[in-house]
Coordinates of C-alpha atoms and ligand atoms in Angstrom, one line a residue:
X1 CA 73.6 102.9 107.6
X2 CA 71.2 100.7 110.3
X3 CA 67.6 100.8 110.1
X4 CA 64.7 101.6 112.5
X5 CA 61.4 100.7 113.1
X6 CA 58.6 101.8 115.4
X7 CA 55.2 101.4 115.8
X8 CA 52.6 102.4 119.1
X9 CA 48.6 101.8 118.4
X10 CA 46.0 99.1 118.2
X11 CA 48.0 96.1 116.2
X12 CA 50.4 93.8 117.3
X13 CA 53.1 96.0 117.2
X14 CA 55.6 93.0 116.1
X15 CA 54.8 91.7 112.8
X16 CA 54.7 95.9 111.9
X17 CA 57.9 96.2 113.0
X18 CA 59.5 92.7 111.9
X19 CA 58.4 93.8 108.3
X20 CA 59.2 96.9 108.9
X21 CA 63.1 95.5 109.8
X22 CA 63.1 93.5 106.3
X23 CA 62.0 96.6 103.8
X24 CA 65.1 98.3 106.0
X25 CA 67.3 95.9 105.7
X26 CA 69.6 97.2 103.0
X27 CA 70.7 100.1 105.4
X28 CA 72.5 97.2 108.0
X29 CA 72.1 93.8 107.9
X30 CA 74.8 92.5 110.3
X31 CA 72.4 92.2 113.2
X32 CA 68.8 93.1 114.6
X33 CA 66.7 93.1 117.2
X34 CA 63.6 94.1 118.6
X35 CA 62.1 95.0 122.1
X36 CA 58.4 95.3 123.1
X37 CA 56.6 95.4 126.5
X38 CA 54.0 92.7 127.4
X39 CA 53.9 92.4 131.4
X40 CA 57.5 94.2 131.3
X41 CA 60.0 95.3 129.1
X42 CA 61.2 92.6 126.8
X43 CA 64.7 92.5 124.4
X44 CA 65.5 90.1 121.9
X45 CA 68.4 90.5 119.6
X46 CA 70.9 88.3 117.4
X47 CA 73.7 88.6 115.1
X48 CA 72.6 88.2 111.8
X49 CA 69.7 89.4 109.3
X50 CA 66.2 89.8 110.4
X51 CA 65.5 86.6 109.4
X52 CA 67.8 85.0 111.9
X53 CA 65.8 86.8 114.9
X54 CA 62.5 86.1 113.1
X55 CA 63.2 82.0 113.6
X56 CA 64.8 83.1 117.2
X57 CA 61.4 84.8 118.0
X58 CA 58.9 82.1 116.4
X59 CA 57.0 80.6 118.8
X60 CA 57.2 83.1 121.8
X61 CA 54.8 85.2 123.0
X62 CA 55.2 88.5 120.9
X63 CA 51.6 90.4 121.9
X64 CA 52.2 94.2 122.3
X65 CA 51.1 97.4 120.9
X66 CA 54.4 99.1 121.1
X67 CA 57.9 97.8 119.8
X68 CA 60.7 99.0 118.3
X69 CA 63.3 97.4 116.1
X70 CA 66.3 97.8 114.8
X71 CA 68.5 96.4 111.8
X72 CA 72.5 97.2 112.2
X73 CA 75.5 98.0 110.1
X74 CA 78.2 97.9 113.1
X75 CA 80.4 101.3 113.9
X76 CA 81.2 100.5 117.3
X77 CA 82.3 96.9 118.7
X78 CA 81.4 93.7 116.3
X79 CA 78.1 92.4 115.2
X80 CA 77.2 90.2 117.8
X81 CA 74.3 89.6 120.1
X82 CA 76.0 92.2 123.1
X83 CA 76.0 94.8 120.5
X84 CA 72.8 94.7 118.5
X85 CA 70.3 97.1 119.6
X86 CA 67.9 97.6 121.2
X87 CA 70.1 98.6 124.2
X88 CA 68.9 99.1 127.6
X89 CA 69.3 101.3 130.8
X90 CA 70.7 99.7 134.1
X91 CA 67.3 99.4 135.0
X92 CA 66.5 97.6 132.3
X93 CA 63.1 99.8 132.4
X94 CA 64.0 101.9 129.1
X95 CA 65.1 99.9 125.7
X96 CA 66.6 102.1 122.5
X97 CA 67.4 101.8 119.2
X98 CA 70.1 104.0 117.2
X99 CA 70.8 105.2 114.1
X100 CA 74.0 107.2 114.0
X101 CA 77.3 107.8 116.1
X102 CA 77.7 109.6 119.2
X103 CA 81.1 111.1 118.9
X104 CA 81.7 112.1 122.3
X105 CA 80.4 108.6 123.8
X106 CA 84.0 108.0 124.9
X107 CA 84.3 111.2 127.6
X108 CA 80.5 110.5 128.5
X109 CA 80.7 106.6 129.2
X110 CA 83.9 107.6 131.5
X111 CA 81.8 109.9 133.5
X112 CA 79.4 107.1 133.4
X113 CA 81.5 104.6 134.6
X114 CA 82.6 107.1 137.3
X115 CA 79.2 106.8 138.5
X116 CA 79.3 102.9 138.9
X117 CA 77.4 102.4 135.4
X118 CA 77.9 99.1 134.2
X119 CA 77.7 98.4 130.4
X120 CA 77.5 95.2 128.5
X121 CA 78.4 96.7 125.2
X122 CA 81.0 98.4 122.9
X123 CA 78.5 100.6 121.6
X124 CA 78.1 104.5 122.0
X125 CA 74.3 103.9 121.8
X126 CA 74.3 101.9 125.0
X127 CA 76.2 104.4 126.7
X128 CA 73.1 107.4 125.6
X129 CA 70.5 105.3 126.9
X130 CA 72.6 105.0 130.1
X131 CA 73.6 109.0 130.3
X132 CA 69.4 109.4 129.4
X133 CA 68.5 107.4 132.5
X134 CA 71.7 109.3 134.7
X135 CA 69.9 112.2 134.2
X136 CA 66.8 111.4 134.2
X137 CA 67.4 110.0 137.8
X138 CA 69.5 112.8 139.2
X139 CA 66.9 115.1 137.7
X140 CA 64.1 113.5 138.6
X141 CA 62.7 114.6 135.5
X142 CA 60.9 112.7 133.0
X143 CA 62.1 110.6 130.4
X144 CA 61.0 113.2 127.7
X145 CA 63.1 116.0 129.6
X146 CA 66.2 113.8 130.1
X147 CA 66.6 113.0 126.3
X148 CA 66.5 117.0 126.0
X149 CA 69.0 117.7 128.6
X150 CA 70.8 114.7 126.9
X151 CA 70.9 116.1 123.8
X152 CA 72.4 119.1 124.3
X153 CA 75.9 117.3 125.0
X154 CA 75.6 115.0 122.7
X155 CA 77.8 115.7 119.7
X156 CA 77.1 113.1 116.5
X157 CA 74.4 112.2 114.2
X158 CA 71.3 110.5 115.7
X159 CA 68.2 109.2 115.4
X160 CA 66.8 107.7 118.4
X161 CA 63.5 106.5 119.5
X162 CA 62.9 105.0 123.4
X163 CA 60.4 102.6 125.1
X164 CA 60.0 103.1 128.8
X165 CA 58.7 100.5 130.6
X166 CA 56.9 102.6 133.1
X167 CA 55.4 104.7 130.1
X168 CA 53.9 101.5 127.6
X169 CA 51.7 104.2 125.5
X170 CA 53.9 106.7 124.4
X171 CA 57.4 106.4 121.8
X172 CA 59.7 109.1 122.7
X173 CA 62.2 110.0 119.4
X174 CA 64.7 112.3 118.5
X175 CA 66.9 113.0 115.0
X176 CA 70.0 115.1 114.3
X177 CA 71.3 114.6 111.4
X178 CA 69.5 111.0 110.3
X179 CA 66.3 110.7 108.9
X180 CA 63.5 110.2 110.9
X181 CA 59.9 109.3 109.3
X182 CA 56.5 109.0 111.3
X183 CA 53.9 107.7 109.2
X184 CA 50.3 109.0 110.7
X185 CA 47.4 106.4 110.9
X186 CA 44.1 106.2 112.2
X187 CA 45.2 105.8 116.5
X188 CA 48.2 104.4 115.4
X189 CA 52.0 106.2 114.8
X190 CA 54.9 104.6 112.4
X191 CA 58.4 105.5 112.7
X192 CA 61.3 104.4 110.7
X193 CA 64.4 105.5 109.0
X194 CA 62.8 105.9 105.5
X195 CA 58.9 105.7 104.5
X196 CA 59.1 101.7 102.8
X197 CA 57.7 100.6 106.3
X198 CA 55.2 103.2 106.7
X199 CA 53.9 102.9 103.0
X200 CA 51.2 99.9 103.1
X201 CA 50.2 101.6 106.1
X202 CA 49.6 105.5 105.3
X203 CA 50.3 107.9 103.0
X204 CA 50.9 110.5 105.5
X205 CA 54.0 111.2 107.0
X206 CA 55.8 114.0 108.9
X207 CA 59.6 114.1 108.4
X208 CA 61.2 114.6 111.9
X209 CA 63.9 118.0 111.6
X210 CA 67.0 118.0 113.2
X211 CA 66.6 118.6 116.8
X212 CA 63.4 118.0 117.6
X213 CA 62.2 115.5 119.6
X214 CA 58.9 113.7 118.9
X215 CA 56.5 112.1 121.5
X216 CA 54.5 109.8 120.1
X217 CA 51.2 108.1 121.2
X218 CA 48.8 105.9 120.0
X219 CA 47.0 108.7 118.6
X220 CA 49.2 111.8 119.4
X221 CA 52.0 113.1 117.9
X222 CA 53.7 116.2 120.0
X223 CA 56.8 117.8 118.0
X224 CA 58.9 119.6 120.5
X225 CA 62.1 121.5 119.8
X226 CA 65.4 121.4 122.1
X227 CA 64.3 123.9 123.7
X228 CA 60.6 122.7 124.4
X229 CA 58.8 124.4 122.3
X230 CA 55.8 122.7 119.9
X231 CA 56.3 122.5 117.0
X232 CA 53.0 122.1 114.1
X233 CA 54.1 118.5 112.5
X234 CA 53.8 119.1 108.8
X235 CA 52.4 116.3 107.4
X236 CA 53.1 115.3 103.9
X237 CA 51.5 112.8 101.1
X238 CA 54.1 109.8 100.6
X239 CA 53.9 109.3 96.4
X240 CA 55.4 106.1 96.4
X241 CA 53.4 102.7 95.6
X242 CA 53.9 99.5 97.7
X243 CA 55.0 97.6 94.0
X244 CA 57.7 100.1 94.3
X245 CA 59.1 98.7 97.1
X246 CA 58.9 94.8 96.1
X247 CA 60.6 92.5 93.8
X248 CA 58.1 91.8 91.5
X249 CA 58.6 88.2 90.2
X250 CA 62.7 89.3 89.8
X251 CA 65.1 87.6 91.8
X252 CA 66.7 90.5 92.8
X253 CA 66.1 94.2 93.7
X254 CA 69.4 95.0 91.8
X255 CA 68.2 92.4 88.8
X256 CA 64.8 94.5 89.0
X257 CA 66.0 98.4 89.1
X258 CA 68.9 97.6 86.2
X259 CA 65.6 96.7 84.3
X260 CA 63.7 99.6 85.5
X261 CA 66.2 101.6 84.0
X262 CA 63.9 102.7 80.3
X263 CA 61.2 103.7 82.8
X264 CA 63.2 105.4 85.5
X265 CA 64.9 107.5 82.7
X266 CA 61.6 108.2 81.3
X267 CA 60.9 109.5 84.9
X268 CA 63.7 111.4 85.1
X269 CA 62.9 113.6 81.6
X270 CA 59.2 113.3 82.3
X271 CA 57.9 117.2 82.1
X272 CA 61.4 118.4 81.5
X273 CA 62.3 117.9 78.1
X274 CA 60.3 118.8 75.2
X275 CA 62.9 117.6 72.7
X276 CA 59.7 117.9 69.7
X277 CA 59.6 121.9 70.5
X278 CA 63.2 122.2 71.7
X279 CA 62.6 122.8 75.1
X280 CA 64.3 121.9 78.2
X281 CA 62.6 123.0 81.6
X282 CA 64.2 122.4 85.3
X283 CA 61.6 123.8 88.0
X284 CA 63.9 123.4 90.4
X285 CA 66.7 125.1 89.5
X286 CA 65.3 127.4 88.1
X287 CA 65.7 130.6 90.7
X288 CA 69.8 129.9 90.0
X289 CA 69.8 129.6 87.0
X290 CA 71.7 133.1 86.9
X291 CA 74.3 132.1 89.7
X292 CA 74.9 129.0 87.6
X293 CA 75.1 130.5 84.8
X294 CA 77.5 133.0 86.2
X295 CA 79.8 130.6 88.7
X296 CA 83.3 130.7 88.7
X297 CA 83.4 127.3 89.1
X298 CA 81.3 124.2 89.9
X299 CA 82.3 121.3 92.4
X300 CA 80.8 118.4 92.2
X301 CA 80.8 116.5 96.2
X302 CA 79.5 112.9 96.4
X303 CA 80.8 109.7 97.3
X304 CA 80.9 106.1 95.7
X305 CA 78.8 105.9 92.7
X306 CA 77.2 109.2 92.9
X307 CA 80.6 110.5 92.2
X308 CA 81.0 108.9 89.2
X309 CA 78.2 110.3 88.0
X310 CA 79.8 113.3 88.8
X311 CA 82.9 112.5 86.8
X312 CA 80.7 112.2 83.9
X313 CA 79.3 115.5 84.5
X314 CA 82.5 116.7 85.1
X315 CA 83.3 116.1 81.4
X316 CA 79.6 117.0 80.3
X317 CA 79.6 120.8 81.7
X318 CA 83.0 122.2 80.5
X319 CA 82.2 120.8 77.8
X320 CA 78.6 122.1 77.2
X321 CA 78.8 125.6 79.5
X322 CA 82.7 126.1 79.5
X323 CA 82.5 126.3 83.1
X324 CA 85.8 124.7 85.5
X325 CA 84.2 121.6 86.7
X326 CA 86.0 120.1 90.1
X327 CA 84.8 116.4 91.3
X328 CA 85.4 116.0 94.9
X329 CA 85.3 112.6 97.1
X330 CA 83.4 115.0 99.7
X331 CA 85.2 113.2 102.6
X332 CA 88.1 114.5 101.5
X333 CA 86.8 117.5 100.2
X334 CA 85.4 118.5 103.9
X335 CA 88.7 118.0 105.3
X336 CA 90.8 119.6 103.7
X337 CA 89.9 123.3 104.5
X338 CA 89.2 123.5 100.3
X339 CA 89.7 127.1 98.9
X340 CA 85.4 127.5 98.5
X341 CA 83.0 130.8 98.8
X342 CA 80.9 133.1 97.2
X343 CA 80.8 132.7 93.4
X344 CA 81.3 129.4 93.7
X345 CA 78.2 126.4 92.7
X346 CA 78.5 123.0 94.6
X347 CA 76.5 120.0 93.0
X348 CA 75.7 117.5 95.7
X349 CA 75.0 114.3 94.1
X350 CA 73.6 111.4 95.8
X351 CA 70.8 108.7 96.1
X352 CA 70.2 108.6 99.3
X353 CA 70.3 112.2 100.3
X354 CA 71.4 111.2 103.6
X355 CA 75.2 110.5 103.1
X356 CA 77.1 111.5 105.6
X357 CA 80.6 112.9 104.2
X358 CA 78.3 114.6 101.4
X359 CA 76.1 116.3 103.9
X360 CA 79.0 117.5 105.9
X361 CA 81.0 118.7 103.0
X362 CA 77.7 120.8 101.9
X363 CA 77.5 122.2 105.4
X364 CA 80.9 123.6 105.2
X365 CA 80.5 124.9 101.7
X366 CA 77.7 126.8 102.5
X367 CA 78.9 128.2 105.6
X368 CA 81.6 129.4 103.0
X369 CA 79.2 131.4 101.1
X370 CA 78.9 129.1 98.2
X371 CA 75.3 127.9 96.6
X372 CA 74.6 124.6 97.2
X373 CA 72.6 122.4 94.3
X374 CA 71.2 119.2 95.1
X375 CA 70.7 116.4 92.6
X376 CA 68.8 113.8 94.8
X377 CA 66.5 110.6 94.2
X378 CA 65.0 110.6 97.7
X379 CA 62.5 113.6 97.9
X380 CA 63.1 115.4 101.1
X381 CA 66.0 113.8 101.7
X382 CA 68.4 116.0 104.1
X383 CA 70.6 116.7 101.2
X384 CA 67.6 118.0 99.7
X385 CA 67.0 119.8 102.3
X386 CA 70.3 121.2 102.9
X387 CA 70.4 122.5 99.0
X388 CA 69.3 126.3 97.9
X389 CA 67.9 124.0 95.0
X390 CA 67.9 121.4 93.1
X391 CA 66.8 119.0 91.0
X392 CA 65.1 115.4 91.7
X393 CA 66.3 112.3 89.8
X394 CA 62.7 110.3 90.1
X395 CA 64.4 106.8 89.9
X396 CA 61.9 105.5 92.4
X397 CA 63.0 103.6 96.0
X398 CA 66.5 101.7 95.5
X399 CA 66.5 99.0 97.5
X400 CA 69.7 97.0 95.9
X401 CA 72.8 98.1 97.8
X402 CA 74.6 98.6 94.7
X403 CA 73.4 101.4 92.7
X404 CA 72.6 100.7 89.6
X405 CA 69.1 103.0 87.7
X406 CA 70.3 105.5 90.4
X407 CA 73.1 105.7 88.7
X408 CA 71.9 106.7 85.3
X409 CA 68.9 108.8 86.6
X410 CA 71.7 110.9 88.6
X411 CA 73.5 111.2 84.5
X412 CA 70.8 112.2 82.7
X413 CA 69.9 114.7 85.3
X414 CA 72.9 116.3 85.4
X415 CA 73.6 116.4 81.1
X416 CA 69.8 118.1 81.6
X417 CA 71.6 120.6 84.0
X418 CA 74.6 120.8 81.7
X419 CA 72.2 122.0 78.6
X420 CA 69.7 123.9 80.5
X421 CA 73.3 126.1 81.3
X422 CA 74.7 126.2 77.9
X423 CA 71.6 126.9 76.5
X424 CA 70.9 130.2 78.6
X425 CA 75.3 131.2 78.8
X426 CA 75.1 131.1 74.7
X427 CA 78.3 128.0 74.9
X428 CA 76.1 125.9 72.6
X429 CA 74.7 126.3 69.3
X430 CA 71.1 125.4 68.5
X431 CA 72.1 122.7 66.8
X432 CA 74.2 121.1 68.8
X433 CA 71.5 121.5 71.6
X434 CA 68.9 120.5 69.8
X435 CA 70.4 116.9 68.9
X436 CA 71.2 116.2 72.1
X437 CA 67.5 116.7 73.1
X438 CA 66.8 113.8 70.6
X439 CA 69.4 112.1 71.7
X440 CA 68.2 112.2 75.3
X441 CA 65.1 111.6 74.3
X442 CA 65.8 108.5 72.7
X443 CA 67.8 107.1 75.5
X444 CA 65.2 105.0 77.3
X445 CA 64.5 102.9 74.1
X446 CA 68.5 102.5 73.6
X447 CA 68.5 101.2 77.2
X448 CA 65.2 98.7 76.7
X449 CA 67.3 97.3 73.4
X450 CA 70.9 96.6 75.3
X451 CA 68.9 95.0 78.1
X452 CA 67.8 92.8 75.3
X453 CA 71.5 91.5 75.8
X454 CA 71.0 90.0 79.6
X455 CA 71.6 86.7 78.1
X456 CA 74.9 87.3 76.7
X457 CA 76.1 89.2 79.0
X458 CA 75.5 86.4 81.5
X459 CA 77.7 83.6 78.9
X460 CA 80.3 86.0 79.5
X461 CA 79.8 86.4 83.3
X462 CA 80.1 82.3 83.4
X463 CA 83.2 82.2 81.5
X464 CA 85.3 85.1 83.8
X465 CA 83.8 84.5 86.9
X466 CA 86.4 82.5 88.5
X467 CA 88.9 85.4 88.0
X468 CA 90.6 87.1 90.7
X469 CA 91.2 90.1 89.5
X470 CA 89.4 92.6 86.7
X471 CA 90.7 95.1 84.8
X472 CA 88.0 98.0 83.4
X473 CA 89.4 100.7 81.2
X474 CA 87.8 103.6 79.0
X475 CA 88.7 106.7 77.5
X476 CA 86.5 110.3 78.2
X477 CA 82.7 110.4 79.0
X478 CA 84.3 106.1 79.7
X479 CA 86.3 107.0 82.1
X480 CA 84.0 107.0 84.7
X481 CA 81.9 104.1 83.7
X482 CA 84.8 101.9 83.7
X483 CA 85.6 103.1 87.4
X484 CA 81.8 102.5 87.8
X485 CA 82.0 98.9 86.3
X486 CA 85.1 98.3 88.5
X487 CA 83.0 99.3 91.3
X488 CA 80.1 97.4 90.7
X489 CA 81.8 94.0 90.4
X490 CA 83.5 94.2 93.8
X491 CA 80.9 95.2 95.6
X492 CA 78.8 92.2 94.7
X493 CA 81.2 89.2 93.7
X494 CA 84.2 90.8 96.5
X495 CA 86.8 90.2 93.4
X496 CA 89.2 92.5 93.5
X497 CA 88.3 95.3 90.0
X498 CA 90.2 98.3 89.7
X499 CA 88.9 100.8 87.1
X500 CA 91.2 103.4 85.5
X501 CA 91.9 105.6 82.2
X502 CA 92.5 103.2 79.3
X503 CA 95.5 105.4 78.9
X504 CA 97.1 106.0 81.9
X505 CA 97.3 102.1 82.0
X506 CA 100.5 101.7 80.5
X507 CA 102.0 104.2 83.4
X508 CA 101.5 100.9 85.9
X509 CA 98.6 98.8 85.6
X510 CA 99.6 97.2 82.6
X511 CA 102.2 95.4 84.9
X512 CA 99.3 93.2 86.2
X513 CA 98.2 91.9 82.9
X514 CA 98.9 88.6 81.5
X515 CA 96.7 85.9 80.2
X516 CA 94.9 85.1 83.4
X517 CA 93.5 89.0 83.6
X518 CA 90.0 90.1 82.1
X519 CA 90.4 93.4 81.1
X520 CA 86.8 95.5 80.2
X521 CA 87.3 97.8 77.7
X522 CA 84.5 100.2 77.3
X523 CA 84.9 101.5 73.7
X524 CA 82.1 102.5 72.1
X525 CA 82.4 104.9 69.0
X526 CA 83.1 108.4 69.9
X527 CA 86.3 111.2 69.9
X528 CA 88.9 108.8 71.6
X529 CA 88.0 105.1 69.4
X530 CA 91.2 104.8 67.3
X531 CA 93.3 105.9 70.4
X532 CA 91.2 102.9 72.6
X533 CA 91.6 100.3 69.7
X534 CA 95.6 101.1 70.6
X535 CA 95.0 100.8 74.0
X536 CA 93.2 97.3 73.3
X537 CA 96.1 96.3 71.3
X538 CA 98.5 96.9 74.1
X539 CA 96.4 94.6 76.2
X540 CA 95.8 91.8 73.5
X541 CA 99.8 91.9 73.2
X542 CA 100.5 90.8 76.3
X543 CA 97.5 88.2 76.4
X544 CA 95.0 90.0 78.5
X545 CA 91.3 88.8 78.1
X546 CA 90.2 91.8 76.2
X547 CA 85.9 91.9 77.1
X548 CA 84.6 95.1 75.5
X549 CA 81.3 96.9 75.3
X550 CA 81.6 98.1 71.6
X551 CA 79.3 100.2 69.6
X552 CA 76.6 98.6 67.3
X553 CA 78.2 97.5 64.0
X554 CA 81.9 97.7 65.1
X555 CA 84.1 96.5 62.0
X556 CA 87.4 96.5 64.4
X557 CA 87.4 95.9 67.9
X558 CA 85.3 92.3 67.5
X559 CA 88.3 90.8 65.4
X560 CA 90.4 92.1 68.5
X561 CA 88.4 90.9 71.8
X562 CA 87.9 87.6 73.3
X563 CA 84.4 89.3 73.8
X564 CA 82.2 91.7 72.5
X565 CA 78.5 93.4 73.6
X566 CA 77.2 95.5 71.1
X567 CA 75.5 98.4 72.4
X568 CA 73.2 100.8 70.4
X569 CA 75.1 104.3 68.3
X570 CA 74.8 107.1 70.8
X571 CA 76.6 111.0 70.8
X572 CA 79.7 110.4 73.1
X573 CA 77.5 112.7 75.8
X574 CA 74.8 110.5 76.5
X575 CA 76.9 107.0 75.6
X576 CA 77.3 106.4 79.4
X577 CA 74.0 105.7 80.2
X578 CA 73.5 102.9 77.9
X579 CA 77.4 101.7 78.6
X580 CA 77.1 101.1 81.8
X581 CA 74.2 98.8 81.5
X582 CA 76.2 95.8 80.6
X583 CA 78.7 96.6 83.0
X584 CA 75.9 96.3 85.7
X585 CA 74.7 93.2 84.6
X586 CA 78.6 91.9 84.2
X587 CA 78.5 92.2 88.1
X588 CA 74.8 91.2 88.8
X589 CA 75.3 87.8 86.9
X590 CA 79.2 87.2 88.8
X591 CA 78.0 88.0 92.1
X592 CA 74.7 85.3 91.4
X593 CA 77.1 82.6 89.6
X594 CA 79.3 82.9 93.0
X595 CA 76.3 82.8 95.0
X596 CA 76.6 85.7 96.5
X597 CA 73.4 88.1 98.4
X598 CA 73.7 90.5 95.6
X599 CA 71.6 92.6 97.0
X600 CA 72.8 93.1 100.5
X601 CA 76.7 92.5 100.0
X602 CA 79.0 91.7 103.0
X603 CA 79.8 94.9 104.9
X604 CA 78.1 97.6 103.4
X605 CA 74.6 99.0 103.5
X606 CA 72.9 101.2 101.3
X607 CA 72.8 104.6 102.6
X608 CA 76.3 105.5 104.5
X609 CA 75.4 107.9 107.5
X610 CA 78.3 107.9 109.3
X611 CA 81.8 110.2 108.4
Ligands
M6R1 O1 73.5 108.0 98.5 P1 74.2 108.2 98.0 O2 74.4 108.2 96.5 O3 74.7 109.3 98.3 O4 75.4 107.1 98.4 C1 76.7 107.6 97.5 C2 77.5 106.2 97.7 O5 78.1 105.1 99.1 C3 76.8 104.5 97.1 O6 76.7 105.3 95.7 C4 77.6 103.7 96.8 O7 79.1 103.7 96.2 C5 76.9 102.4 96.5 N1 77.2 101.1 97.3 C6 77.8 102.0 95.0 O8 76.6 100.7 94.4

């Protein structure tokens, strides 16, 4: 949710920041802006994508050794040039970029208005930079000191980076709740919301902690806490390669990421699954194995696609471990004063590891004494750091806004956790344990086989791309897959789609069914098979169009459905990892056929860092 990039060093800063903004555009893309210092401070901003800003700046002198840049996902104020970042102080000498929300901005704004400040935007960000300016002027202090004082009053989440026309050799940055990575080069520093703008220049990075202020010069990085004590920057080595954040010949990141799944699932299993020897190792949760085994209850908190992975995990963990599991929308869990405390284990599931709703849910459960485990994709993310322990999904950077490979990696890791706990608790037979290890081992190959169906799915997409609504139905393990299929479709094709438990359909949504309505059934062969066959009949009896995802060799459903996609057979516990693949492809192709930017769907952002 908003991407920030900044550079200070010997290079020309503008191309570095512009390229960085393109890499971070998945975080928000309704407007973009850049500030440089070249005989004074210059700020350029434009509504729309980064490419629009680039066109606008073509031919200008953008020479500077310091720059800040921002790509926005609007919170306060509509997307327009005026509301775009960077925002400037009243005297025009300071420019600031910001990711996050200043919750008490209205109160601060009123105080500043009373003191005569004039604002030109509707944003909380402009209020904050004026507030910093006001403190600097009234205390006759440095910008660094003014930031420290200001942040003690600010309520909310932020990463800010400031350039000061009077100090063109220094960037001032601070964070609380939103991510900030600093790349350490030779005589240069790179600041960004994640490592993707940095990786091609340096592998050495510092993850700034909450309540830290960074004073960054070309050849010096000083970190201080909010009480002005020096902190030692902890330099870590990045383990991502440039190829992981480039399209690599695919038309879209989403398609690349769908096709990466055999490898990413393999990576999620690597070093953990040893099916040949019947072994399963999860180093990240080893110390909490007893806590999990003896948990009164497991509560999974997540949002969006990660919440769907949590729903599958509910079925898995209850079946394997006989521990009650609840799956909560993080945003609802936090604000309804839930009954939670010692003895409860929270599993927070998140691709980005920065989702604000999930973070606050974790924080509140932690305060109440629950143990928190994180299942995250982004290493070193806020959710990973807030967890007592956890397991990374190792799916690699996911750039497409619609989550695909992160979902299947989450399913795999949650299954490993369930199996580990079940084996320690003794709630699974050795035979079933071994069978599921074998099944997991075969998953990458079966996913690869499913991807061969791409052309067939594209044909189905072409046939139904003009439908106004879609219904997705599934039962048991495939019910969350139906939800996920519907979410994928609405996100990138803007077609209204609803996911439902197939049996629940007759309690209301069946009223929607007519000959215009495509109904996608996730109907692989499992314990619910006969029941879902009846549900298909019910749709056909009302002239609905049935698209069925079935197990290879199915003899019954193909005779009833209008279109059939056959996927490899798998145990029902791991089948969602396979059955979701055609749904990802279906959404992708419909989005592309309708001419939409599937990597950057309207109104969305990859990492939702506001509540
Ligand atoms: O990074 P997270 O997994 O915490 O993100 C949660 C949701 O915002 C995310 O899954 C969202 O629903 C995706 N756009 C789905 O494709």
